[in-house]
Amino acid sequence: KIGNNTIIHQGASIGQDGFGYVYDKASSMHSKIPQLGRVIIDNDVEIGANTTIDRGSLNDTVIADGCRIGDLVHIAHNVKIGRRTIIIAQVGISGSCTIGEDVVLAGQVGVADHVVIGSKARIAAKSGVIKDVAEGESVMGYPAKPIKRFWRETVALGRLIRNTNSNSK
């Protein structure tokens, strides 16, 4: 289902099966889980070139009003994205995640499955989000941590290395 004033750029793939398998011990094989949900794209959404949005397995994948999604983004099955969220190029969102309203996912962010990112959160480029992010929080790094902590640790590590190098001369 696609809402009004939605722009979908070339090569975008919307509504295909998500990556859903269950391991069968008896046959030692991975069996496909039927993907029965839909993709619902609300109004005033823009979806970049070569972006992939998988349909839900049992629930729907939902992109709310006013979202902006860059090129080469992957949104897996059952993901819910809140209004006015911005997702920049090469982001990957694993299955069953919930992204709040007014969130920014900068380029090349990866989000693990079942993670909840609160409204107005900011995820810095190339971060790996493996646990929930609180509303309004800014995180960075792999694994993602509060941005101030990331920078304090980076500075401390730099000082430690400089001190170690100075002592060895």
PDB file of C-alpha atoms in Angstrom:
ATOM      1  CA  LYS A   1       0.000   0.000   0.000  1.00  0.00           C
ATOM      2  CA  ILE A   2       1.542   3.320  -1.084  1.00  0.00           C
ATOM      3  CA  GLY A   3       0.296   6.688   0.189  1.00  0.00           C
ATOM      4  CA  ASN A   4      -0.039  10.042  -1.563  1.00  0.00           C
ATOM      5  CA  ASN A   5       2.935  12.154  -2.672  1.00  0.00           C
ATOM      6  CA  THR A   6       5.351   9.250  -2.302  1.00  0.00           C
ATOM      7  CA  ILE A   7       8.449   9.181  -4.503  1.00  0.00           C
ATOM      8  CA  ILE A   8      10.124   5.852  -5.239  1.00  0.00           C
ATOM      9  CA  HIS A   9      13.404   6.128  -7.156  1.00  0.00           C
ATOM     10  CA  GLN A  10      14.757   3.712  -9.741  1.00  0.00           C
ATOM     11  CA  GLY A  11      15.687   0.200  -8.748  1.00  0.00           C
ATOM     12  CA  ALA A  12      13.888   0.212  -5.410  1.00  0.00           C
ATOM     13  CA  SER A  13      12.523  -3.212  -4.530  1.00  0.00           C
ATOM     14  CA  ILE A  14       9.466  -3.212  -2.296  1.00  0.00           C
ATOM     15  CA  GLY A  15       7.398  -6.099  -0.962  1.00  0.00           C
ATOM     16  CA  GLN A  16       9.603  -9.127  -1.555  1.00  0.00           C
ATOM     17  CA  ASP A  17      10.088 -11.909   1.006  1.00  0.00           C
ATOM     18  CA  GLY A  18      12.208 -11.100   4.030  1.00  0.00           C
ATOM     19  CA  PHE A  19      15.042 -13.333   5.173  1.00  0.00           C
ATOM     20  CA  GLY A  20      13.084 -15.735   7.360  1.00  0.00           C
ATOM     21  CA  TYR A  21      14.211 -19.291   8.019  1.00  0.00           C
ATOM     22  CA  VAL A  22      13.916 -21.866  10.769  1.00  0.00           C
ATOM     23  CA  TYR A  23      16.451 -24.644  11.280  1.00  0.00           C
ATOM     24  CA  ASP A  24      15.003 -28.158  11.143  1.00  0.00           C
ATOM     25  CA  LYS A  25      17.203 -30.469  13.247  1.00  0.00           C
ATOM     26  CA  ALA A  26      15.660 -33.617  11.755  1.00  0.00           C
ATOM     27  CA  SER A  27      16.637 -32.746   8.175  1.00  0.00           C
ATOM     28  CA  SER A  28      19.605 -30.476   9.049  1.00  0.00           C
ATOM     29  CA  MET A  29      18.123 -27.920   6.672  1.00  0.00           C
ATOM     30  CA  HIS A  30      16.921 -24.336   6.859  1.00  0.00           C
ATOM     31  CA  SER A  31      13.247 -24.074   5.935  1.00  0.00           C
ATOM     32  CA  LYS A  32      11.692 -20.855   4.690  1.00  0.00           C
ATOM     33  CA  ILE A  33       9.128 -19.134   6.923  1.00  0.00           C
ATOM     34  CA  PRO A  34       6.201 -17.843   4.858  1.00  0.00           C
ATOM     35  CA  GLN A  35       6.186 -14.052   4.562  1.00  0.00           C
ATOM     36  CA  LEU A  36       2.482 -13.142   4.763  1.00  0.00           C
ATOM     37  CA  GLY A  37       2.575  -9.470   5.759  1.00  0.00           C
ATOM     38  CA  ARG A  38       2.546  -6.351   3.608  1.00  0.00           C
ATOM     39  CA  VAL A  39       4.531  -3.157   3.149  1.00  0.00           C
ATOM     40  CA  ILE A  40       2.600  -0.033   4.070  1.00  0.00           C
ATOM     41  CA  ILE A  41       4.127   3.259   2.959  1.00  0.00           C
ATOM     42  CA  ASP A  42       2.253   6.303   4.236  1.00  0.00           C
ATOM     43  CA  ASN A  43       2.080   9.795   2.688  1.00  0.00           C
ATOM     44  CA  ASP A  44       4.926  12.104   1.632  1.00  0.00           C
ATOM     45  CA  VAL A  45       7.659   9.443   1.773  1.00  0.00           C
ATOM     46  CA  GLU A  46      10.741   9.409  -0.458  1.00  0.00           C
ATOM     47  CA  ILE A  47      12.580   6.145  -1.103  1.00  0.00           C
ATOM     48  CA  GLY A  48      16.030   6.243  -2.695  1.00  0.00           C
ATOM     49  CA  ALA A  49      17.408   4.268  -5.597  1.00  0.00           C
ATOM     50  CA  ASN A  50      18.142   0.577  -5.093  1.00  0.00           C
ATOM     51  CA  THR A  51      16.579   0.499  -1.643  1.00  0.00           C
ATOM     52  CA  THR A  52      15.009  -2.760  -0.490  1.00  0.00           C
ATOM     53  CA  ILE A  53      11.951  -2.933   1.766  1.00  0.00           C
ATOM     54  CA  ASP A  54      10.839  -6.464   2.690  1.00  0.00           C
ATOM     55  CA  ARG A  55       7.228  -7.285   3.418  1.00  0.00           C
ATOM     56  CA  GLY A  56       6.356  -8.502   6.893  1.00  0.00           C
ATOM     57  CA  SER A  57       6.358 -12.128   7.892  1.00  0.00           C
ATOM     58  CA  LEU A  58       3.171 -12.054  10.009  1.00  0.00           C
ATOM     59  CA  ASN A  59       2.974  -8.322  10.769  1.00  0.00           C
ATOM     60  CA  ASP A  60       3.324  -5.512   8.232  1.00  0.00           C
ATOM     61  CA  THR A  61       6.433  -3.478   7.473  1.00  0.00           C
ATOM     62  CA  VAL A  62       5.396   0.157   7.954  1.00  0.00           C
ATOM     63  CA  ILE A  63       7.022   3.416   6.800  1.00  0.00           C
ATOM     64  CA  ALA A  64       5.141   6.381   8.355  1.00  0.00           C
ATOM     65  CA  ASP A  65       4.380   9.842   6.945  1.00  0.00           C
ATOM     66  CA  GLY A  66       7.223  12.127   5.917  1.00  0.00           C
ATOM     67  CA  CYS A  67      10.101   9.636   6.033  1.00  0.00           C
ATOM     68  CA  ARG A  68      13.153  10.198   3.836  1.00  0.00           C
ATOM     69  CA  ILE A  69      15.092   7.080   2.893  1.00  0.00           C
ATOM     70  CA  GLY A  70      18.362   7.345   0.962  1.00  0.00           C
ATOM     71  CA  ASP A  71      19.884   5.076  -1.675  1.00  0.00           C
ATOM     72  CA  LEU A  72      20.969   1.481  -1.002  1.00  0.00           C
ATOM     73  CA  VAL A  73      19.066   1.108   2.268  1.00  0.00           C
ATOM     74  CA  HIS A  74      17.750  -2.266   3.438  1.00  0.00           C
ATOM     75  CA  ILE A  75      14.645  -2.395   5.623  1.00  0.00           C
ATOM     76  CA  ALA A  76      13.832  -5.940   6.711  1.00  0.00           C
ATOM     77  CA  HIS A  77      10.518  -7.633   7.488  1.00  0.00           C
ATOM     78  CA  ASN A  78       8.215  -6.346  10.260  1.00  0.00           C
ATOM     79  CA  VAL A  79      10.131  -3.064  10.706  1.00  0.00           C
ATOM     80  CA  LYS A  80       8.108  -0.063  11.899  1.00  0.00           C
ATOM     81  CA  ILE A  81       9.513   3.396  11.095  1.00  0.00           C
ATOM     82  CA  GLY A  82       7.974   6.469  12.723  1.00  0.00           C
ATOM     83  CA  ARG A  83       7.024   9.767  11.104  1.00  0.00           C
ATOM     84  CA  ARG A  84       9.654  12.110   9.625  1.00  0.00           C
ATOM     85  CA  THR A  85      12.546   9.725  10.211  1.00  0.00           C
ATOM     86  CA  ILE A  86      15.598  10.210   7.993  1.00  0.00           C
ATOM     87  CA  ILE A  87      17.592   7.177   6.918  1.00  0.00           C
ATOM     88  CA  ILE A  88      20.751   8.010   4.988  1.00  0.00           C
ATOM     89  CA  ALA A  89      22.510   5.832   2.379  1.00  0.00           C
ATOM     90  CA  GLN A  90      23.657   2.256   3.005  1.00  0.00           C
ATOM     91  CA  VAL A  91      21.787   1.735   6.276  1.00  0.00           C
ATOM     92  CA  GLY A  92      20.691  -1.796   7.144  1.00  0.00           C
ATOM     93  CA  ILE A  93      17.782  -2.368   9.536  1.00  0.00           C
ATOM     94  CA  SER A  94      17.258  -5.971  10.609  1.00  0.00           C
ATOM     95  CA  GLY A  95      13.888  -7.610  11.119  1.00  0.00           C
ATOM     96  CA  SER A  96      11.264  -6.573  13.661  1.00  0.00           C
ATOM     97  CA  CYS A  97      12.928  -3.283  14.675  1.00  0.00           C
ATOM     98  CA  THR A  98      10.924  -0.274  15.789  1.00  0.00           C
ATOM     99  CA  ILE A  99      12.268   3.167  14.891  1.00  0.00           C
ATOM    100  CA  GLY A 100      10.543   6.148  16.532  1.00  0.00           C
ATOM    101  CA  GLU A 101       9.559   9.514  15.075  1.00  0.00           C
ATOM    102  CA  ASP A 102      12.091  12.148  13.963  1.00  0.00           C
ATOM    103  CA  VAL A 103      15.032   9.734  14.193  1.00  0.00           C
ATOM    104  CA  VAL A 104      18.195  10.183  12.110  1.00  0.00           C
ATOM    105  CA  LEU A 105      20.164   7.111  11.019  1.00  0.00           C
ATOM    106  CA  ALA A 106      23.340   8.418   9.350  1.00  0.00           C
ATOM    107  CA  GLY A 107      25.160   6.623   6.531  1.00  0.00           C
ATOM    108  CA  GLN A 108      26.162   2.979   6.892  1.00  0.00           C
ATOM    109  CA  VAL A 109      24.452   2.425  10.248  1.00  0.00           C
ATOM    110  CA  GLY A 110      23.579  -1.185  11.025  1.00  0.00           C
ATOM    111  CA  VAL A 111      20.709  -2.067  13.372  1.00  0.00           C
ATOM    112  CA  ALA A 112      20.418  -5.574  14.858  1.00  0.00           C
ATOM    113  CA  ASP A 113      17.071  -7.389  14.916  1.00  0.00           C
ATOM    114  CA  HIS A 114      14.328  -6.516  17.439  1.00  0.00           C
ATOM    115  CA  VAL A 115      16.026  -3.247  18.490  1.00  0.00           C
ATOM    116  CA  VAL A 116      13.864  -0.273  19.507  1.00  0.00           C
ATOM    117  CA  ILE A 117      15.193   3.213  18.730  1.00  0.00           C
ATOM    118  CA  GLY A 118      13.304   5.938  20.565  1.00  0.00           C
ATOM    119  CA  SER A 119      11.915   9.085  18.943  1.00  0.00           C
ATOM    120  CA  LYS A 120      14.354  11.927  18.215  1.00  0.00           C
ATOM    121  CA  ALA A 121      17.382   9.629  18.634  1.00  0.00           C
ATOM    122  CA  ARG A 122      20.470  10.280  16.508  1.00  0.00           C
ATOM    123  CA  ILE A 123      22.711   7.452  15.306  1.00  0.00           C
ATOM    124  CA  ALA A 124      26.098   8.598  13.943  1.00  0.00           C
ATOM    125  CA  ALA A 125      27.543   7.225  10.698  1.00  0.00           C
ATOM    126  CA  LYS A 126      28.979   3.682  10.622  1.00  0.00           C
ATOM    127  CA  SER A 127      27.535   2.821  14.037  1.00  0.00           C
ATOM    128  CA  GLY A 128      26.381  -0.665  14.967  1.00  0.00           C
ATOM    129  CA  VAL A 129      23.233  -0.616  17.101  1.00  0.00           C
ATOM    130  CA  ILE A 130      22.871  -3.883  19.006  1.00  0.00           C
ATOM    131  CA  LYS A 131      20.632  -2.737  21.883  1.00  0.00           C
ATOM    132  CA  ASP A 132      17.759  -0.317  22.368  1.00  0.00           C
ATOM    133  CA  VAL A 133      18.418   3.429  22.127  1.00  0.00           C
ATOM    134  CA  ALA A 134      16.473   5.757  24.423  1.00  0.00           C
ATOM    135  CA  GLU A 135      14.321   8.612  23.186  1.00  0.00           C
ATOM    136  CA  GLY A 136      16.442  11.669  22.315  1.00  0.00           C
ATOM    137  CA  GLU A 137      19.759   9.847  22.796  1.00  0.00           C
ATOM    138  CA  SER A 138      22.709  10.307  20.412  1.00  0.00           C
ATOM    139  CA  VAL A 139      24.946   7.260  19.944  1.00  0.00           C
ATOM    140  CA  MET A 140      28.068   6.405  17.970  1.00  0.00           C
ATOM    141  CA  GLY A 141      30.497   3.526  17.477  1.00  0.00           C
ATOM    142  CA  TYR A 142      30.474  -0.231  17.266  1.00  0.00           C
ATOM    143  CA  PRO A 143      28.840  -1.237  19.400  1.00  0.00           C
ATOM    144  CA  ALA A 144      26.945   2.050  19.573  1.00  0.00           C
ATOM    145  CA  LYS A 145      27.261   3.907  22.871  1.00  0.00           C
ATOM    146  CA  PRO A 146      26.322   7.397  24.045  1.00  0.00           C
ATOM    147  CA  ILE A 147      28.199   9.837  21.830  1.00  0.00           C
ATOM    148  CA  LYS A 148      29.908  11.709  24.691  1.00  0.00           C
ATOM    149  CA  ARG A 149      31.190   8.415  26.097  1.00  0.00           C
ATOM    150  CA  PHE A 150      32.447   7.401  22.632  1.00  0.00           C
ATOM    151  CA  TRP A 151      34.480  10.605  22.291  1.00  0.00           C
ATOM    152  CA  ARG A 152      35.834  10.430  25.885  1.00  0.00           C
ATOM    153  CA  GLU A 153      37.011   6.851  25.273  1.00  0.00           C
ATOM    154  CA  THR A 154      38.571   7.832  21.937  1.00  0.00           C
ATOM    155  CA  VAL A 155      40.519  10.704  23.539  1.00  0.00           C
ATOM    156  CA  ALA A 156      41.606   8.524  26.491  1.00  0.00           C
ATOM    157  CA  LEU A 157      42.834   5.797  24.143  1.00  0.00           C
ATOM    158  CA  GLY A 158      44.788   8.354  22.102  1.00  0.00           C
ATOM    159  CA  ARG A 159      46.458   9.675  25.278  1.00  0.00           C
ATOM    160  CA  LEU A 160      47.285   6.150  26.425  1.00  0.00           C
ATOM    161  CA  ILE A 161      48.922   5.345  23.093  1.00  0.00           C
ATOM    162  CA  ARG A 162      50.899   8.615  23.059  1.00  0.00           C
ATOM    163  CA  ASN A 163      52.082   8.025  26.650  1.00  0.00           C
ATOM    164  CA  THR A 164      53.064   4.431  25.871  1.00  0.00           C
ATOM    165  CA  ASN A 165      55.032   5.543  22.789  1.00  0.00           C
ATOM    166  CA  SER A 166      56.762   8.353  24.752  1.00  0.00           C
ATOM    167  CA  ASN A 167      57.823   5.952  27.519  1.00  0.00           C
ATOM    168  CA  SER A 168      59.282   3.415  25.090  1.00  0.00           C
ATOM    169  CA  LYS A 169      61.758   5.880  23.523  1.00  0.00           C
TER     170      LYS A 169
END
